[in-house]
XYZ file of N, CA and C in Angstrom:
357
model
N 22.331 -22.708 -10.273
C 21.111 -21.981 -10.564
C 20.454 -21.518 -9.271
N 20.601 -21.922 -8.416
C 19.545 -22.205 -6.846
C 20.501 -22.546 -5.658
N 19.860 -21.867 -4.551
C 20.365 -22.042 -3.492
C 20.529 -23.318 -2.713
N 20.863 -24.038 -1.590
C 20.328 -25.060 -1.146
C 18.902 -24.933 -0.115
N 18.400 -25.807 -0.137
C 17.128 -25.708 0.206
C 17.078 -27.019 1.686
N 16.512 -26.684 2.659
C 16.559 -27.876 3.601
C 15.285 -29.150 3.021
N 15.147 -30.097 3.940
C 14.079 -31.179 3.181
C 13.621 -30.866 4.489
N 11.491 -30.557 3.969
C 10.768 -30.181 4.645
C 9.841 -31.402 5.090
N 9.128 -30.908 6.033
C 7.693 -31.991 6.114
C 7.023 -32.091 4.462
N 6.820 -33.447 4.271
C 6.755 -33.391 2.832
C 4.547 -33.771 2.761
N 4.054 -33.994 3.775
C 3.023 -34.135 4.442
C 2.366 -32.603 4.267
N 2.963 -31.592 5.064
C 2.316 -30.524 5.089
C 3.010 -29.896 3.723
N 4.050 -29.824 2.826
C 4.280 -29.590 1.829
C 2.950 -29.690 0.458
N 2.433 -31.517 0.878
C 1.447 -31.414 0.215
C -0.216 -30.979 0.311
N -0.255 -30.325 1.750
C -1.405 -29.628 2.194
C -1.033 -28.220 1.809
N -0.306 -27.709 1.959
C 0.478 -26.247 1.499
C -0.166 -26.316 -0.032
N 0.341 -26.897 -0.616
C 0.220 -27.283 -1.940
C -1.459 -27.149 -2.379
N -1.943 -28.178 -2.120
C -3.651 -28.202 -2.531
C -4.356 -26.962 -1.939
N -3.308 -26.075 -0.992
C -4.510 -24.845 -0.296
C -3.979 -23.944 -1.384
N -2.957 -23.405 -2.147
C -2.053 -22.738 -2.756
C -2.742 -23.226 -3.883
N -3.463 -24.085 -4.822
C -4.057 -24.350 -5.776
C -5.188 -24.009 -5.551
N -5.837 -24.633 -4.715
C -7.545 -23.966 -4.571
C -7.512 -22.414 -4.124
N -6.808 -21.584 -3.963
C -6.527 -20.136 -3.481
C -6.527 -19.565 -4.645
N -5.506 -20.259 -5.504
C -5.229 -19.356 -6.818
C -6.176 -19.160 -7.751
N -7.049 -19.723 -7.389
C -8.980 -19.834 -8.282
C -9.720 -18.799 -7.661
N -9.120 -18.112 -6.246
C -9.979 -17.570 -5.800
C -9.648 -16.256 -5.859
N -10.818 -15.363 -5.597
C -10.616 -14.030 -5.812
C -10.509 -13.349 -4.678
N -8.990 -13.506 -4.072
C -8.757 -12.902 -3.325
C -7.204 -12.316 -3.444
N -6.215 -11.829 -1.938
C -5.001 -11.419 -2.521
C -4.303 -12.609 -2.949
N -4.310 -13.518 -2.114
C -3.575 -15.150 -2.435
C -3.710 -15.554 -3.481
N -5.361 -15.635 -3.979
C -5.240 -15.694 -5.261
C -4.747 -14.827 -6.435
N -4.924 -13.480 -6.399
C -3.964 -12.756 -7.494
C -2.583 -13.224 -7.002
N -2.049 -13.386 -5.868
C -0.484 -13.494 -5.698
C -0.162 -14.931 -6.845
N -0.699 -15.446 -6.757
C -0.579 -16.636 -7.226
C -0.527 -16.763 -8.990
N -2.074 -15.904 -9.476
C -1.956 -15.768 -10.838
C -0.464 -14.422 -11.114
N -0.110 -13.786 -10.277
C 0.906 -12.949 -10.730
C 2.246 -13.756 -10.821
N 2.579 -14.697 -9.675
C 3.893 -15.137 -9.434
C 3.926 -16.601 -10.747
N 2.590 -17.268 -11.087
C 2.207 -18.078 -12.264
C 2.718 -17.605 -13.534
N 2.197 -16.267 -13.696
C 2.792 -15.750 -15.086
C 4.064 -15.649 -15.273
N 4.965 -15.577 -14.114
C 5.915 -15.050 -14.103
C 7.484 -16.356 -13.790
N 6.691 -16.841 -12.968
C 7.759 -18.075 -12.319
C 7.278 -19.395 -12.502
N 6.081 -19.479 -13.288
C 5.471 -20.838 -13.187
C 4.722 -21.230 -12.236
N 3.473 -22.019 -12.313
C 2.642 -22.601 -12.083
C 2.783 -23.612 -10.153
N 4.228 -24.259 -10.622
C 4.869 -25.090 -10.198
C 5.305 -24.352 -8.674
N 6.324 -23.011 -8.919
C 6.941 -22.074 -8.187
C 5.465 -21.131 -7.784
N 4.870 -21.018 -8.250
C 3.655 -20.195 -7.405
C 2.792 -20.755 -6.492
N 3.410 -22.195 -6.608
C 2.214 -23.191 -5.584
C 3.002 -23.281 -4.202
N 4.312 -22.786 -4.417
C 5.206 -23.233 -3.505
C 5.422 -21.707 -2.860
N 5.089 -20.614 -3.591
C 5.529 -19.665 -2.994
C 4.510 -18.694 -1.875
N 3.095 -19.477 -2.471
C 1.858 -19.362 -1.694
C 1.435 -20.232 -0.455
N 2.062 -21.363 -0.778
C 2.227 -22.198 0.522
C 2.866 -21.409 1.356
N 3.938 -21.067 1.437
C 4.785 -20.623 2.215
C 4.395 -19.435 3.107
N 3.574 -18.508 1.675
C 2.932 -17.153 2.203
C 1.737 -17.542 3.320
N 1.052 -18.883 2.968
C 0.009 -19.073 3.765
C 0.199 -19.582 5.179
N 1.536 -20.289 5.253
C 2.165 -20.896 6.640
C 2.906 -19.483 7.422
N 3.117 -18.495 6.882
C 3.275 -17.574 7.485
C 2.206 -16.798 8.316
N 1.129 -17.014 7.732
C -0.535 -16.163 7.800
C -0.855 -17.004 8.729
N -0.972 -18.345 8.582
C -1.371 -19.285 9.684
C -0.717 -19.159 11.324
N 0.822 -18.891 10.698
C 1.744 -18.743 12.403
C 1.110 -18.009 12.990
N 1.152 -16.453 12.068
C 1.056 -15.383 12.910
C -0.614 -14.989 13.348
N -1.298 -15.880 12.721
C -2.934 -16.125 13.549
C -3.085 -16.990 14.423
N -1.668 -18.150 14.512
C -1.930 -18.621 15.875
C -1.419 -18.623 17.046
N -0.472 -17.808 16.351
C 0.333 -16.592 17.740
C -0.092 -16.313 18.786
N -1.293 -15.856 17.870
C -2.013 -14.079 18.794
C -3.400 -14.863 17.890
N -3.754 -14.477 19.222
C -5.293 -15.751 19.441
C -6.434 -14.305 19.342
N -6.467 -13.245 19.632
C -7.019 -11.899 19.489
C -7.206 -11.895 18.183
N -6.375 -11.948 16.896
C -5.950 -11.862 15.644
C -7.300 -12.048 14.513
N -7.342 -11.223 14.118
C -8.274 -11.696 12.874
C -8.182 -11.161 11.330
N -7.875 -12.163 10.498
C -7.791 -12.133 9.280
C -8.633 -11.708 8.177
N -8.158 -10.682 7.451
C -8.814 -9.328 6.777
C -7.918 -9.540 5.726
N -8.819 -10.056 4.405
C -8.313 -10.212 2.672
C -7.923 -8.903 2.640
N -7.146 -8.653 1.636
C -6.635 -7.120 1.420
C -7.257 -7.246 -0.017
N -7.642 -8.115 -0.548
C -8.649 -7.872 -1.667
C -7.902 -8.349 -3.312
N -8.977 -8.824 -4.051
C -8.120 -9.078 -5.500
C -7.068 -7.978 -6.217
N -7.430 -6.535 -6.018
C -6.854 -5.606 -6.761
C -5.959 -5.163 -5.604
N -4.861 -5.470 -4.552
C -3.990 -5.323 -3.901
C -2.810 -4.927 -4.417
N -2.429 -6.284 -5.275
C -1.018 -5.005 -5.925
C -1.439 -4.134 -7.008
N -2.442 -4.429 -7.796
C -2.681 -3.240 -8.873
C -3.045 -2.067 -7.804
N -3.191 -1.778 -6.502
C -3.464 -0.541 -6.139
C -2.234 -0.002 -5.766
N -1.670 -1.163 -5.214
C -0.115 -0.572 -4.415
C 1.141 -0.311 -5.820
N 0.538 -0.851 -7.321
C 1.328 -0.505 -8.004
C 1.392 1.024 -8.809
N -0.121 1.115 -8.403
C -0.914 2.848 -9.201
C -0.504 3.575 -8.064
N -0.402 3.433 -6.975
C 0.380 4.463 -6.135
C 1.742 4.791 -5.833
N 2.658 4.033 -6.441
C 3.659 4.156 -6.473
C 3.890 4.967 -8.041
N 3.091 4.296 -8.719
C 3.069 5.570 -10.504
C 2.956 6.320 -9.910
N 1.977 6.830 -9.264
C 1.150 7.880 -9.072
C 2.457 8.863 -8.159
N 2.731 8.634 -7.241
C 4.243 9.266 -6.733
C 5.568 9.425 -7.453
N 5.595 8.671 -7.902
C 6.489 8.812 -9.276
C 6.305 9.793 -10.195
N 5.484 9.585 -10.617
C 4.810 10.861 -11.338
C 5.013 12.322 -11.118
N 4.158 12.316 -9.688
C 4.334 13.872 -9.901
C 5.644 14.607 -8.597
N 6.504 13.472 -8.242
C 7.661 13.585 -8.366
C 8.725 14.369 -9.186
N 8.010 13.520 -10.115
C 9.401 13.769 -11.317
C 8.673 15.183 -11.878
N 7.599 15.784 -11.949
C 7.233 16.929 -12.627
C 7.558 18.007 -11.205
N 7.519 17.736 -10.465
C 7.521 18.523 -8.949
C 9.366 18.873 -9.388
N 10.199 17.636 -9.662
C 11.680 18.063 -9.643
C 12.252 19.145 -11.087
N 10.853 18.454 -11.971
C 11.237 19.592 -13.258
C 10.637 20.866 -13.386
N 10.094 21.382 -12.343
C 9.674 22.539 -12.238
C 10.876 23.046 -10.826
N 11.911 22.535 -11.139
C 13.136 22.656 -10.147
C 13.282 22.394 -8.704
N 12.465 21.709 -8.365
C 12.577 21.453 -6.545
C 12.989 20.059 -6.207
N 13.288 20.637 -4.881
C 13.731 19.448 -4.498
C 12.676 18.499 -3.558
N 12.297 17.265 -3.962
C 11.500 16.465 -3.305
C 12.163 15.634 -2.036
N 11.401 15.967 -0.993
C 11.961 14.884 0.039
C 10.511 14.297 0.462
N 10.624 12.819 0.725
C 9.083 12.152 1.129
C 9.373 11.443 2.137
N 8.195 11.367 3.257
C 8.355 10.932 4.281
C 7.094 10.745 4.909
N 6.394 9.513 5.461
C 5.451 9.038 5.833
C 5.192 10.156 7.028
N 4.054 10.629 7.200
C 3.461 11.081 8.499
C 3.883 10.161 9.661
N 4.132 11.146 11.140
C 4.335 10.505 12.316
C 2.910 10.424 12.885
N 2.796 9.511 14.012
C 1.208 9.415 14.896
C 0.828 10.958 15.137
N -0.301 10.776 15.133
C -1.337 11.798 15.028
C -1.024 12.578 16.567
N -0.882 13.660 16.954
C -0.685 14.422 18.312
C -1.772 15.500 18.370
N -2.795 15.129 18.163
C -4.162 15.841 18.739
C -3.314 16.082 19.760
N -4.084 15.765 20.804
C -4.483 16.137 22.316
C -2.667 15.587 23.315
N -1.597 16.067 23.659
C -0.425 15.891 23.966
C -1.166 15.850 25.470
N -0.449 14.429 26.270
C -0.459 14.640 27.469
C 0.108 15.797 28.253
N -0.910 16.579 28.950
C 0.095 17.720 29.689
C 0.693 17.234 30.755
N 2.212 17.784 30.772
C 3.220 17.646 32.067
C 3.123 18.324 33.186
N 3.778 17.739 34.355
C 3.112 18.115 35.443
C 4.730 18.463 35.815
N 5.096 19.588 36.598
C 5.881 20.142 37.007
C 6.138 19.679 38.408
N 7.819 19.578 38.702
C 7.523 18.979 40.252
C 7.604 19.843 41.262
C-alpha cells in the first residue's frame, strides 16, 4: 500500500502534531490545508501532512534570519483553484473560435534597460 518511511524524532513528531491540530481550527492557509487534506485523507494523515508543511516553514525562516512570514490567507486554494477555471475556460472558447493558444508567464519588467557603454 505505502512506501517505506524512515523512524523520526518521535518528540518533535508529537509537537508537529499538536501545532498541525491547533492550526487546523484556525483560519488561516494551514488551517484550510488541513480541513482540505482531512476530507480527503483523514484526520490522522492531515496532522502529519501539516506537520511536515510546518517544519518546512520553520527551516526556511530559520535559514534566512531577514525572513518574514506572510499567511497567504483562508481562501488560498479556492483562489488558485478559480484561476486556473478561469484559464481553462476561456482557453477552451479562445481554441473554439479556432486559435491556437500558447501561455506563458510574463518576463521581469524592462522599464528603464541599463545603457551600454561602447569601448
Amino acid at each position: 500500500m505505502g512506501g517505506c518511511f524512515r523512524s523520526g524524532n518521535r518528540y518533535l513528531g508529537a509537537i508537529t502534531g499538536e501545532t498541525a491540530v491547533a492550526a487546523g481550527r484556525t483560519q488561516t492557509r494551514e488551517g484550510a490545508r488541513h480541513r482540505r487534506l482531512a476530507r480527503r485523507r483523514g484526520t490522522a494523515k492531515a496532522c502529519v501532512a501539516l506537520g511536515n508543511t510546518q517544519l518546512k516553514v520553520y527551516h526556511k525562516l530559520l535559514s534566512n534570519p531577514g525572513m518574514r512570514y506572510q499567511d497567504l490567507g483562508p481562501d488560498y486554494y479556492q483562489r488558485r483553484a478559480q484561476s486556473r477555471r478561469k484559464i481553462a475556460y476561456h482557453v477552451r472558447e479562445l481554441e473554439e473560435l479556432g486559435l491556437e493558444v500558447t501561455l506563458c508567464r510574463p518576463g521581469p519588467a524592462q522599464d528603464d534597460p541599463e545603457p551600454t557603454q561602447a569601448a
